[in-house]
Tab-separated table of C-alpha atoms and ligand atoms in Angstrom:
chain	number	residue	atom	x	y	z
K	1	UNK	CA	-44.488	17.502	23.592
K	2	UNK	CA	-47.027	18.815	21.104
K	3	UNK	CA	-44.547	21.275	19.630
K	4	UNK	CA	-42.014	18.489	19.343
K	5	UNK	CA	-44.328	16.222	17.436
K	6	UNK	CA	-45.960	18.784	15.162
K	7	UNK	CA	-49.613	19.431	14.333
K	8	UNK	CA	-50.994	16.006	13.444
K	9	UNK	CA	-49.541	14.195	16.452
K	10	UNK	CA	-50.575	17.064	18.682
K	11	UNK	CA	-54.094	16.444	17.429
K	12	UNK	CA	-53.702	12.768	18.271
K	13	UNK	CA	-52.595	13.685	21.762
K	14	UNK	CA	-55.464	16.052	22.433
K	15	UNK	CA	-58.014	14.371	24.636
K	16	UNK	CA	-61.441	15.885	23.902
K	17	UNK	CA	-64.734	14.579	25.332
K	18	UNK	CA	-65.758	13.102	22.010
K	19	UNK	CA	-66.210	13.816	18.358
K	20	UNK	CA	-67.733	17.111	17.341
K	21	UNK	CA	-66.040	19.287	19.986
K	22	UNK	CA	-63.415	21.647	18.764
K	23	UNK	CA	-60.050	21.470	20.495
K	24	UNK	CA	-60.566	24.933	22.032
K	25	UNK	CA	-63.855	23.998	23.654
K	26	UNK	CA	-63.504	22.873	27.238
K	27	UNK	CA	-66.247	20.928	28.954
K	28	UNK	CA	-67.353	24.006	30.951
K	29	UNK	CA	-68.181	25.982	27.845
K	30	UNK	CA	-70.408	23.215	26.545
K	31	UNK	CA	-72.223	22.063	29.701
K	32	UNK	CA	-74.773	24.261	31.494
K	33	UNK	CA	-74.296	25.497	35.120
K	34	UNK	CA	-76.421	22.700	36.671
K	35	UNK	CA	-74.663	20.076	34.771
K	36	UNK	CA	-71.382	21.635	35.786
K	37	UNK	CA	-72.259	21.235	39.491
K	38	UNK	CA	-72.634	17.445	39.171
K	39	UNK	CA	-69.695	17.066	36.890
K	40	UNK	CA	-66.981	14.759	38.201
K	41	UNK	CA	-63.420	15.444	37.301
K	42	UNK	CA	-62.229	13.211	34.514
K	43	UNK	CA	-59.219	11.081	35.400
K	44	UNK	CA	-57.138	12.164	32.483
K	45	UNK	CA	-54.241	9.753	32.756
K	46	UNK	CA	-56.280	6.617	33.344
K	47	UNK	CA	-59.309	7.157	31.131
K	48	UNK	CA	-57.858	8.772	28.006
K	49	UNK	CA	-56.988	6.369	25.227
K	50	UNK	CA	-53.255	5.920	24.939
K	51	UNK	CA	-51.707	6.562	21.581
K	52	UNK	CA	-49.545	3.613	20.662
K	53	UNK	CA	-45.840	4.424	20.797
K	54	UNK	CA	-45.405	2.824	17.380
K	55	UNK	CA	-47.859	5.362	15.965
K	56	UNK	CA	-45.969	8.244	17.563
K	57	UNK	CA	-42.728	6.842	16.201
K	58	UNK	CA	-44.107	6.573	12.680
K	59	UNK	CA	-45.490	10.067	12.822
K	60	UNK	CA	-42.105	11.353	13.941
K	61	UNK	CA	-40.362	9.397	11.156
K	62	UNK	CA	-42.841	10.616	8.531
K	63	UNK	CA	-42.119	14.182	9.486
K	64	UNK	CA	-38.340	14.024	9.660
K	65	UNK	CA	-37.318	11.217	7.276
K	66	UNK	CA	-39.497	12.361	4.393
K	67	UNK	CA	-37.378	15.513	4.446
K	68	UNK	CA	-34.076	13.688	4.841
K	69	UNK	CA	-34.659	10.789	2.431
K	70	UNK	CA	-37.043	12.544	0.030
K	71	UNK	CA	-38.667	10.231	-2.485
K	72	UNK	CA	-36.894	7.204	-0.982
K	73	UNK	CA	-38.885	7.480	2.256
K	74	UNK	CA	-42.097	5.637	1.177
K	75	UNK	CA	-40.099	2.575	0.173
K	76	UNK	CA	-37.916	2.709	3.302
K	77	UNK	CA	-41.088	3.092	5.410
K	78	UNK	CA	-42.593	-0.010	3.774
K	79	UNK	CA	-39.382	-1.892	4.571
K	80	UNK	CA	-39.475	-0.801	8.220
K	81	UNK	CA	-43.040	-2.073	8.529
K	82	UNK	CA	-42.365	-5.462	6.939
K	83	UNK	CA	-40.540	-8.479	8.246
K	84	UNK	CA	-36.837	-7.895	8.723
K	85	UNK	CA	-34.341	-10.115	6.947
K	86	UNK	CA	-31.687	-11.970	8.923
K	87	UNK	CA	-28.212	-13.206	8.234
K	88	UNK	CA	-26.541	-16.234	9.802
K	89	UNK	CA	-23.148	-15.273	11.234
K	90	UNK	CA	-21.071	-18.439	10.997
K	91	UNK	CA	-19.537	-19.486	14.296
K	92	UNK	CA	-15.926	-20.395	13.489
K	93	UNK	CA	-15.594	-21.975	16.945
K	94	UNK	CA	-18.144	-24.683	16.054
K	95	UNK	CA	-17.930	-27.562	13.567
K	96	UNK	CA	-18.329	-25.224	10.592
K	97	UNK	CA	-18.002	-27.606	7.614
K	98	UNK	CA	-21.246	-29.297	8.380
K	99	UNK	CA	-23.058	-25.993	9.011
K	100	UNK	CA	-21.706	-24.397	5.814
K	101	UNK	CA	-22.931	-27.359	3.778
K	102	UNK	CA	-26.382	-27.111	5.328
K	103	UNK	CA	-26.649	-23.376	4.646
K	104	UNK	CA	-25.452	-23.733	1.065
K	105	UNK	CA	-28.011	-26.464	0.412
K	106	UNK	CA	-30.665	-23.921	1.373
K	107	UNK	CA	-29.275	-21.587	-1.336
K	108	UNK	CA	-27.828	-19.138	1.204
K	109	UNK	CA	-24.412	-17.604	0.440
K	110	UNK	CA	-21.749	-15.860	2.498
K	111	UNK	CA	-22.189	-12.238	1.444
K	112	UNK	CA	-18.715	-11.220	2.672
K	113	UNK	CA	-16.618	-13.682	0.666
K	114	UNK	CA	-18.968	-13.358	-2.308
K	115	UNK	CA	-18.441	-9.590	-2.418
K	116	UNK	CA	-14.674	-9.966	-2.093
K	117	UNK	CA	-14.538	-12.546	-4.905
K	118	UNK	CA	-16.658	-10.410	-7.227
K	119	UNK	CA	-14.519	-7.344	-6.576
K	120	UNK	CA	-11.372	-9.347	-7.238
K	121	UNK	CA	-12.757	-10.755	-10.491
K	122	UNK	CA	-13.924	-7.406	-11.797
K	123	UNK	CA	-10.610	-5.791	-10.927
K	124	UNK	CA	-8.657	-8.541	-12.653
K	125	UNK	CA	-10.922	-8.117	-15.694
K	126	UNK	CA	-10.376	-4.362	-15.720
K	127	UNK	CA	-6.612	-4.808	-15.374
K	128	UNK	CA	-6.518	-7.352	-18.199
K	129	UNK	CA	-8.548	-5.087	-20.502
K	130	UNK	CA	-6.254	-2.170	-19.734
K	131	UNK	CA	-3.207	-4.301	-20.415
K	132	UNK	CA	-4.577	-5.422	-23.808
K	133	UNK	CA	-5.347	-1.826	-24.727
K	134	UNK	CA	-1.842	-0.826	-23.659
K	135	UNK	CA	-0.263	-3.604	-25.725
K	136	UNK	CA	-2.194	-2.503	-28.795
K	137	UNK	CA	-1.074	1.080	-28.343
K	138	UNK	CA	2.536	0.922	-27.179
K	139	UNK	CA	5.903	-0.570	-27.909
K	140	UNK	CA	7.057	-3.836	-26.346
K	141	UNK	CA	8.933	-1.951	-23.661
K	142	UNK	CA	6.053	0.491	-23.079
K	143	UNK	CA	3.652	-2.453	-22.857
K	144	UNK	CA	5.477	-4.004	-19.927
K	145	UNK	CA	5.429	-0.721	-18.065
K	146	UNK	CA	1.720	-0.166	-18.753
K	147	UNK	CA	0.860	-3.721	-17.693
K	148	UNK	CA	2.745	-3.356	-14.453
K	149	UNK	CA	1.113	0.000	-13.763
K	150	UNK	CA	-2.423	-1.191	-14.442
K	151	UNK	CA	-2.009	-4.265	-12.240
K	152	UNK	CA	-0.676	-2.129	-9.417
K	153	UNK	CA	-3.549	0.331	-9.790
K	154	UNK	CA	-6.073	-2.503	-9.692
K	155	UNK	CA	-4.544	-4.138	-6.680
K	156	UNK	CA	-4.419	-0.929	-4.686
K	157	UNK	CA	-7.844	0.440	-5.635
K	158	UNK	CA	-10.248	0.908	-2.718
K	159	UNK	CA	-11.689	-2.612	-2.200
K	160	UNK	CA	-8.211	-4.062	-1.806
K	161	UNK	CA	-6.793	-1.259	0.246
K	162	UNK	CA	-9.583	-1.833	2.725
K	163	UNK	CA	-8.904	-5.162	4.305
K	164	UNK	CA	-12.133	-6.944	5.030
K	165	UNK	CA	-11.686	-9.921	7.305
K	166	UNK	CA	-12.551	-13.047	5.285
K	167	UNK	CA	-12.818	-14.870	8.612
K	168	UNK	CA	-16.151	-13.168	9.253
K	169	UNK	CA	-18.717	-15.147	7.279
K	170	UNK	CA	-22.400	-14.342	7.180
K	171	UNK	CA	-24.924	-16.279	5.118
K	172	UNK	CA	-27.923	-14.515	3.613
K	173	UNK	CA	-30.625	-15.500	1.156
K	174	UNK	CA	-30.550	-13.730	-2.228
K	175	UNK	CA	-32.276	-10.391	-2.821
K	176	UNK	CA	-36.041	-10.830	-2.881
K	177	UNK	CA	-35.880	-14.233	-1.157
K	178	UNK	CA	-37.573	-13.999	2.242
K	179	UNK	CA	-36.829	-17.521	3.459
K	180	UNK	CA	-36.080	-17.632	7.180
K	181	UNK	CA	-33.211	-19.466	8.814
K	182	UNK	CA	-34.009	-22.204	11.331
K	183	UNK	CA	-32.623	-21.736	14.834
K	184	UNK	CA	-29.014	-22.960	15.048
K	185	UNK	CA	-28.294	-26.372	16.580
K	186	UNK	CA	-25.451	-27.211	18.967
K	187	UNK	CA	-22.510	-29.223	17.658
K	188	UNK	CA	-20.905	-32.142	19.456
K	189	UNK	CA	-19.220	-29.760	21.943
K	190	UNK	CA	-22.475	-27.900	22.547
K	191	UNK	CA	-21.523	-24.763	20.554
K	192	UNK	CA	-24.126	-23.265	18.219
K	193	UNK	CA	-23.238	-23.168	14.509
K	194	UNK	CA	-24.500	-19.689	13.664
K	195	UNK	CA	-25.937	-16.541	15.214
K	196	UNK	CA	-28.963	-14.913	13.598
K	197	UNK	CA	-28.665	-11.142	13.288
K	198	UNK	CA	-29.391	-8.272	10.942
K	199	UNK	CA	-26.611	-8.841	8.389
K	200	UNK	CA	-26.097	-5.052	8.127
K	201	UNK	CA	-24.904	-5.114	11.769
K	202	UNK	CA	-21.745	-6.774	10.518
K	203	UNK	CA	-20.729	-3.772	8.436
K	204	UNK	CA	-19.466	-1.706	11.409
K	205	UNK	CA	-17.433	-4.720	12.544
K	206	UNK	CA	-15.983	-5.203	9.042
K	207	UNK	CA	-15.199	-1.472	8.889
K	208	UNK	CA	-13.213	-1.766	12.128
K	209	UNK	CA	-10.773	-4.020	10.251
K	210	UNK	CA	-9.462	-5.930	13.281
K	211	UNK	CA	-5.912	-7.253	13.003
K	212	UNK	CA	-4.477	-10.249	14.840
K	213	UNK	CA	-2.753	-8.537	17.753
K	214	UNK	CA	-5.130	-5.593	18.173
K	215	UNK	CA	-6.427	-4.468	21.540
K	216	UNK	CA	-10.125	-3.973	20.872
K	217	UNK	CA	-12.831	-2.264	22.935
K	218	UNK	CA	-16.546	-2.838	22.344
K	219	UNK	CA	-17.911	0.030	24.443
K	220	UNK	CA	-21.669	-0.742	24.251
K	221	UNK	CA	-21.512	-4.466	23.686
K	222	UNK	CA	-24.711	-6.122	24.905
K	223	UNK	CA	-26.448	-8.322	23.945
K	224	UNK	CA	-23.327	-9.201	21.989
K	225	UNK	CA	-23.941	-9.815	18.272
K	226	UNK	CA	-21.068	-7.564	17.251
K	227	UNK	CA	-18.837	-8.869	20.079
K	228	UNK	CA	-19.333	-12.359	18.683
K	229	UNK	CA	-18.523	-11.106	15.169
K	230	UNK	CA	-15.341	-9.433	16.502
K	231	UNK	CA	-14.288	-12.745	18.054
K	232	UNK	CA	-14.720	-14.523	14.692
K	233	UNK	CA	-11.639	-12.641	13.420
K	234	UNK	CA	-9.532	-14.905	15.652
K	235	UNK	CA	-8.404	-11.885	17.593
K	236	UNK	CA	-8.326	-13.572	20.986
K	237	UNK	CA	-6.436	-16.608	19.676
K	238	UNK	CA	-3.631	-14.673	18.091
K	239	UNK	CA	-2.281	-12.270	20.689
K	240	UNK	CA	-5.001	-9.630	20.607
K	241	UNK	CA	-7.438	-8.783	23.365
K	242	UNK	CA	-11.126	-7.908	23.532
K	243	UNK	CA	-12.803	-5.778	26.195
K	244	UNK	CA	-16.608	-5.872	26.015
K	245	UNK	CA	-18.503	-3.357	28.129
K	246	UNK	CA	-22.140	-2.436	28.654
K	247	UNK	CA	-23.675	-0.276	31.369
K	248	UNK	CA	-26.718	-2.524	31.736
K	249	UNK	CA	-26.210	-5.431	34.126
K	250	UNK	CA	-29.172	-7.377	32.742
K	251	UNK	CA	-28.004	-6.950	29.144
K	252	UNK	CA	-24.447	-7.874	30.169
K	253	UNK	CA	-25.908	-11.155	31.448
K	254	UNK	CA	-27.265	-11.760	27.940
K	255	UNK	CA	-23.793	-11.068	26.569
K	256	UNK	CA	-22.369	-13.712	28.935
K	257	UNK	CA	-25.042	-16.156	27.742
K	258	UNK	CA	-24.140	-15.581	24.091
K	259	UNK	CA	-20.438	-16.052	24.811
K	260	UNK	CA	-21.335	-19.241	26.667
K	261	UNK	CA	-23.372	-20.644	23.768
K	262	UNK	CA	-20.893	-19.761	21.005
K	263	UNK	CA	-17.353	-19.475	22.328
K	264	UNK	CA	-15.168	-22.190	23.879
K	265	UNK	CA	-14.376	-21.625	27.507
K	266	UNK	CA	-10.624	-21.007	27.080
K	267	UNK	CA	-11.369	-18.155	24.643
K	268	UNK	CA	-14.352	-16.587	26.368
K	269	UNK	CA	-12.364	-16.423	29.600
K	270	UNK	CA	-9.869	-14.123	27.884
K	271	UNK	CA	-12.593	-11.566	27.060
K	272	UNK	CA	-12.884	-8.828	29.704
K	273	UNK	CA	-16.570	-8.226	30.251
K	274	UNK	CA	-17.416	-5.128	32.316
K	275	UNK	CA	-20.468	-3.038	33.202
K	276	UNK	CA	-19.146	0.512	33.405
K	277	UNK	CA	-20.862	3.617	32.176
K	278	UNK	CA	-19.021	3.924	28.864
K	279	UNK	CA	-18.881	7.709	29.250
K	280	UNK	CA	-16.370	7.251	32.083
K	281	UNK	CA	-14.071	4.960	30.134
K	282	UNK	CA	-11.323	7.579	30.019
K	283	UNK	CA	-10.957	7.189	33.810
K	284	UNK	CA	-10.557	3.409	33.394
K	285	UNK	CA	-8.381	2.928	30.353
K	286	UNK	CA	-7.700	5.991	28.171
K	287	UNK	CA	-5.553	5.968	25.003
K	288	UNK	CA	-5.039	2.189	25.047
K	289	UNK	CA	-6.930	0.541	22.210
K	290	UNK	CA	-6.069	-0.035	18.557
K	291	UNK	CA	-9.745	-0.413	17.651
K	292	UNK	CA	-12.886	0.837	19.395
K	293	UNK	CA	-16.478	0.031	18.471
K	294	UNK	CA	-19.087	2.520	19.719
K	295	UNK	CA	-22.453	0.958	18.872
K	296	UNK	CA	-24.637	3.425	20.737
K	297	UNK	CA	-28.186	3.266	22.094
K	298	UNK	CA	-30.477	4.995	19.585
K	299	UNK	CA	-34.126	5.246	18.538
K	300	UNK	CA	-33.838	1.680	17.070
K	301	UNK	CA	-36.147	2.764	14.244
K	302	UNK	CA	-37.312	-0.670	13.148
K	303	UNK	CA	-38.214	-1.700	16.682
K	304	UNK	CA	-39.891	1.659	17.415
K	305	UNK	CA	-42.060	1.403	14.304
K	306	UNK	CA	-43.201	-2.148	15.052
K	307	UNK	CA	-43.111	-3.029	18.765
K	308	UNK	CA	-44.876	-1.463	21.729
K	309	UNK	CA	-42.622	-3.186	24.249
K	310	UNK	CA	-39.695	-1.105	25.442
K	311	UNK	CA	-40.463	1.577	22.856
K	312	UNK	CA	-38.430	4.788	23.208
K	313	UNK	CA	-41.318	6.775	21.703
K	314	UNK	CA	-43.484	5.974	24.740
K	315	UNK	CA	-44.451	9.339	26.157
K	316	UNK	CA	-42.894	8.475	29.505
K	317	UNK	CA	-39.548	8.226	27.703
K	318	UNK	CA	-39.694	11.534	25.821
K	319	UNK	CA	-36.883	13.120	27.815
K	320	UNK	CA	-34.696	10.050	27.444
K	321	UNK	CA	-35.281	10.098	23.671
K	322	UNK	CA	-34.512	13.792	23.412
K	323	UNK	CA	-31.266	13.268	25.336
K	324	UNK	CA	-30.073	10.448	23.027
K	325	UNK	CA	-27.856	12.570	20.764
K	326	UNK	CA	-26.107	13.943	23.872
K	327	UNK	CA	-25.524	10.437	25.273
K	328	UNK	CA	-24.318	9.267	21.848
K	329	UNK	CA	-21.900	12.177	21.623
K	330	UNK	CA	-20.532	11.485	25.107
K	331	UNK	CA	-20.053	7.796	24.279
K	332	UNK	CA	-18.344	8.582	20.979
K	333	UNK	CA	-16.031	11.060	22.734
K	334	UNK	CA	-15.188	8.350	25.290
K	335	UNK	CA	-14.459	5.966	22.400
K	336	UNK	CA	-12.123	8.484	20.728
K	337	UNK	CA	-10.288	9.061	24.012
K	338	UNK	CA	-9.996	5.297	24.591
K	339	UNK	CA	-8.211	4.846	21.236
K	340	UNK	CA	-4.439	5.098	20.874
K	341	UNK	CA	-3.070	7.764	18.531
K	342	UNK	CA	-3.298	6.057	15.134
K	343	UNK	CA	-6.172	3.900	16.371
K	344	UNK	CA	-9.606	3.583	14.765
K	345	UNK	CA	-13.078	4.150	16.141
K	346	UNK	CA	-16.258	2.963	14.431
K	347	UNK	CA	-19.473	4.693	15.477
K	348	UNK	CA	-22.771	2.992	14.634
K	349	UNK	CA	-26.523	3.252	15.173
K	350	UNK	CA	-29.571	1.448	13.833
K	351	UNK	CA	-31.375	4.726	13.161
K	352	UNK	CA	-31.954	6.737	9.996
K	353	UNK	CA	-31.767	10.003	11.910
K	354	UNK	CA	-29.027	12.394	10.754
K	355	UNK	CA	-29.205	13.967	14.228
K	356	UNK	CA	-28.063	10.677	15.741
K	357	UNK	CA	-25.674	9.875	12.881
K	358	UNK	CA	-23.645	12.461	10.977
K	359	UNK	CA	-24.418	15.320	13.403
K	360	UNK	CA	-23.025	13.347	16.366
K	361	UNK	CA	-19.886	12.451	14.416
K	362	UNK	CA	-19.331	16.005	13.199
K	363	UNK	CA	-19.741	17.397	16.718
K	364	UNK	CA	-17.368	14.790	18.184
K	365	UNK	CA	-14.670	15.628	15.617
K	366	UNK	CA	-15.059	19.294	16.503
K	367	UNK	CA	-14.931	18.730	20.281
K	368	UNK	CA	-11.915	16.409	19.986
K	369	UNK	CA	-10.084	19.171	18.146
K	370	UNK	CA	-11.143	22.172	20.223
K	371	UNK	CA	-11.315	20.702	23.730
K	372	UNK	CA	-8.767	17.872	23.627
K	373	UNK	CA	-6.430	19.021	20.882
K	374	UNK	CA	-6.916	15.630	19.211
K	375	UNK	CA	-7.183	15.552	15.467
K	376	UNK	CA	-9.699	12.993	14.173
K	377	UNK	CA	-10.107	12.059	10.543
K	378	UNK	CA	-13.317	10.559	9.117
K	379	UNK	CA	-12.383	7.733	6.725
K	380	UNK	CA	-13.984	7.267	3.326
K	381	UNK	CA	-16.083	4.077	3.395
K	382	UNK	CA	-17.697	4.488	-0.033
K	383	UNK	CA	-16.029	1.256	-1.208
K	384	UNK	CA	-18.407	-0.572	1.180
K	385	UNK	CA	-21.264	0.650	-0.995
K	386	UNK	CA	-19.581	-0.782	-4.074
K	387	UNK	CA	-18.552	-4.052	-2.433
K	388	UNK	CA	-21.847	-4.903	-0.792
K	389	UNK	CA	-24.356	-3.391	-3.217
K	390	UNK	CA	-25.730	-6.831	-4.145
K	391	UNK	CA	-26.743	-7.515	-0.545
K	392	UNK	CA	-27.712	-4.126	0.893
K	393	UNK	CA	-29.452	-1.011	-0.249
K	394	UNK	CA	-27.229	1.980	0.592
K	395	UNK	CA	-28.157	5.656	0.896
K	396	UNK	CA	-25.927	7.806	-1.261
K	397	UNK	CA	-26.590	11.082	0.570
K	398	UNK	CA	-24.601	10.761	3.831
K	399	UNK	CA	-22.192	13.621	4.483
K	400	UNK	CA	-20.022	11.242	6.532
K	401	UNK	CA	-20.134	7.449	6.888
K	402	UNK	CA	-22.538	5.024	5.236
K	403	UNK	CA	-26.189	4.152	5.829
K	404	UNK	CA	-28.000	0.926	4.920
K	405	UNK	CA	-31.644	1.580	4.088
K	406	UNK	CA	-34.371	-1.021	4.601
K	407	UNK	CA	-35.814	-2.135	1.261
K	408	UNK	CA	-38.501	-4.737	0.535
K	409	UNK	CA	-36.102	-6.819	-1.560
K	410	UNK	CA	-33.195	-6.512	0.912
K	411	UNK	CA	-34.849	-5.795	4.206
K	412	UNK	CA	-31.786	-5.202	6.392
K	413	UNK	CA	-30.965	-2.135	8.471
K	414	UNK	CA	-31.261	0.679	9.127
K	415	UNK	CA	-27.569	0.668	10.003
K	416	UNK	CA	-25.374	3.753	10.053
K	417	UNK	CA	-21.602	3.428	10.502
K	418	UNK	CA	-18.735	5.863	10.331
K	419	UNK	CA	-15.009	5.207	10.837
K	420	UNK	CA	-12.766	7.755	12.546
K	421	UNK	CA	-8.991	7.669	12.872
K	422	UNK	CA	-7.408	9.315	15.891
K	423	UNK	CA	-4.323	11.063	14.504
Z	1	LIG	C1	-27.376	-0.752	20.220
Z	1	LIG	S1	-27.148	-1.515	21.744
Z	1	LIG	C2	-25.656	-2.397	21.494
Z	1	LIG	C3	-25.830	-3.641	20.677
Z	1	LIG	C4	-24.596	-4.503	20.657
Z	1	LIG	N1	-23.436	-3.780	20.200
Z	1	LIG	C5	-24.797	-5.718	19.799
Z	1	LIG	O1	-24.327	-5.750	18.657
Z	1	LIG	O2	-25.436	-6.655	20.269
Z	1	LIG	C6	-26.653	-0.220	22.761
Z	1	LIG	C7	-26.187	-0.657	24.118
Z	1	LIG	O3	-25.661	0.483	24.784
Z	1	LIG	C8	-25.800	0.262	26.153
Z	1	LIG	N2	-25.601	1.553	26.833
Z	1	LIG	C9	-26.475	2.559	27.029
Z	1	LIG	N3	-25.889	3.562	27.707
Z	1	LIG	C10	-24.616	3.177	27.939
Z	1	LIG	C11	-23.516	3.774	28.611
Z	1	LIG	N4	-23.620	4.977	29.166
Z	1	LIG	N5	-22.359	3.087	28.677
Z	1	LIG	C12	-22.247	1.856	28.112
Z	1	LIG	N6	-23.259	1.247	27.490
Z	1	LIG	C13	-24.419	1.891	27.386
Z	1	LIG	C14	-27.195	-0.310	26.274
Z	1	LIG	O4	-27.331	-1.021	27.489
Z	1	LIG	C15	-27.268	-1.199	25.040
Z	1	LIG	O5	-26.977	-2.521	25.373
């Protein structure tokens, strides 16, 4: 444990009899023989002060993330320790007009459609400028060709090639505005108007790019924020199908509750909710899905830095924490095997750790190739950085995938996501 945490945390963990005694000095060396005879054995586990798990987590982050993020780390650390910002995922199954009006009156905007509009405007502007330049330079005939070429280039440049579902709408307050959303209210049919979540959690769902008749698997689905976002695409109304799985029975109950509060009965009954160990999915339904979301358990950095409850840095959970990358790799492999050839898999975590992010993806690509003879291609998602730069603060140093960094003016994330295509 001490070696794992490094010198300073090891010092924190050392339980000496009090200040002034060096770590090498046991009680016996300090007390005389008579005193030693009457000495009672200290109950180590019950009497020693417990180091808060949040403190262990922060120490661990300070050691590893200062190396990985360099000079960005102090600002990311401040973000992690301050109040998180939320987004309101609009529930298309409720009476949305009224809800939209209410949110807009509060000065919140839908970051998805806003980004798409801005990209469209700037691309039209660029195309128009190019066309004018072309017309000044060329002949009448040449001009027509240049205009056509520049329009085509603009329309097929990355933001347009990547289809982002405009049906997924999430309202956020502007950068620097830390207003909080009120809890959503039920509409006349009892369905809630929006779901409050870290807006960065939508990015993996947007990256999955769900189409109308897709068969979609959400392998680690509970409590269900991303499942709900997947359903907003209209997938289950238009010939597609959604399978939502989570190994935890208690968390699957929470998923059922969310579906109950947000989704009309006839639609939620079409969702297959299961509680399998996702690692065994291949035995259930291999090579079937067009789209697979693998939103794995991780060190949940924001939670670990702030909350003692259910903290993975608790010393009782050390082994579990050390085994996370292995579990993540097994789940990602199961996701890849569950996808059809030509299908897409999005892997995501809410950790900043490259060991849980890029390293897991790289290893999965390698294992797919060497052990399963499956070629997997990591897609370029850098256009997400361009599209959503007004809302999120992105890290530019990922080898694969994209990472949203917490920032005091845009305190979302961390959220890592990477898209893989099974060839
Ligand atoms: C990050 S959470 C998922 C959050 C969820 N996607 C959402 O947006 O609300 C990770 C989930 O993985 C589940 N999990 C852990 N091990 C699993 C396994 N072997 N198979 C399937 N699910 C697992 C946990 O129960 C937990 O609910």
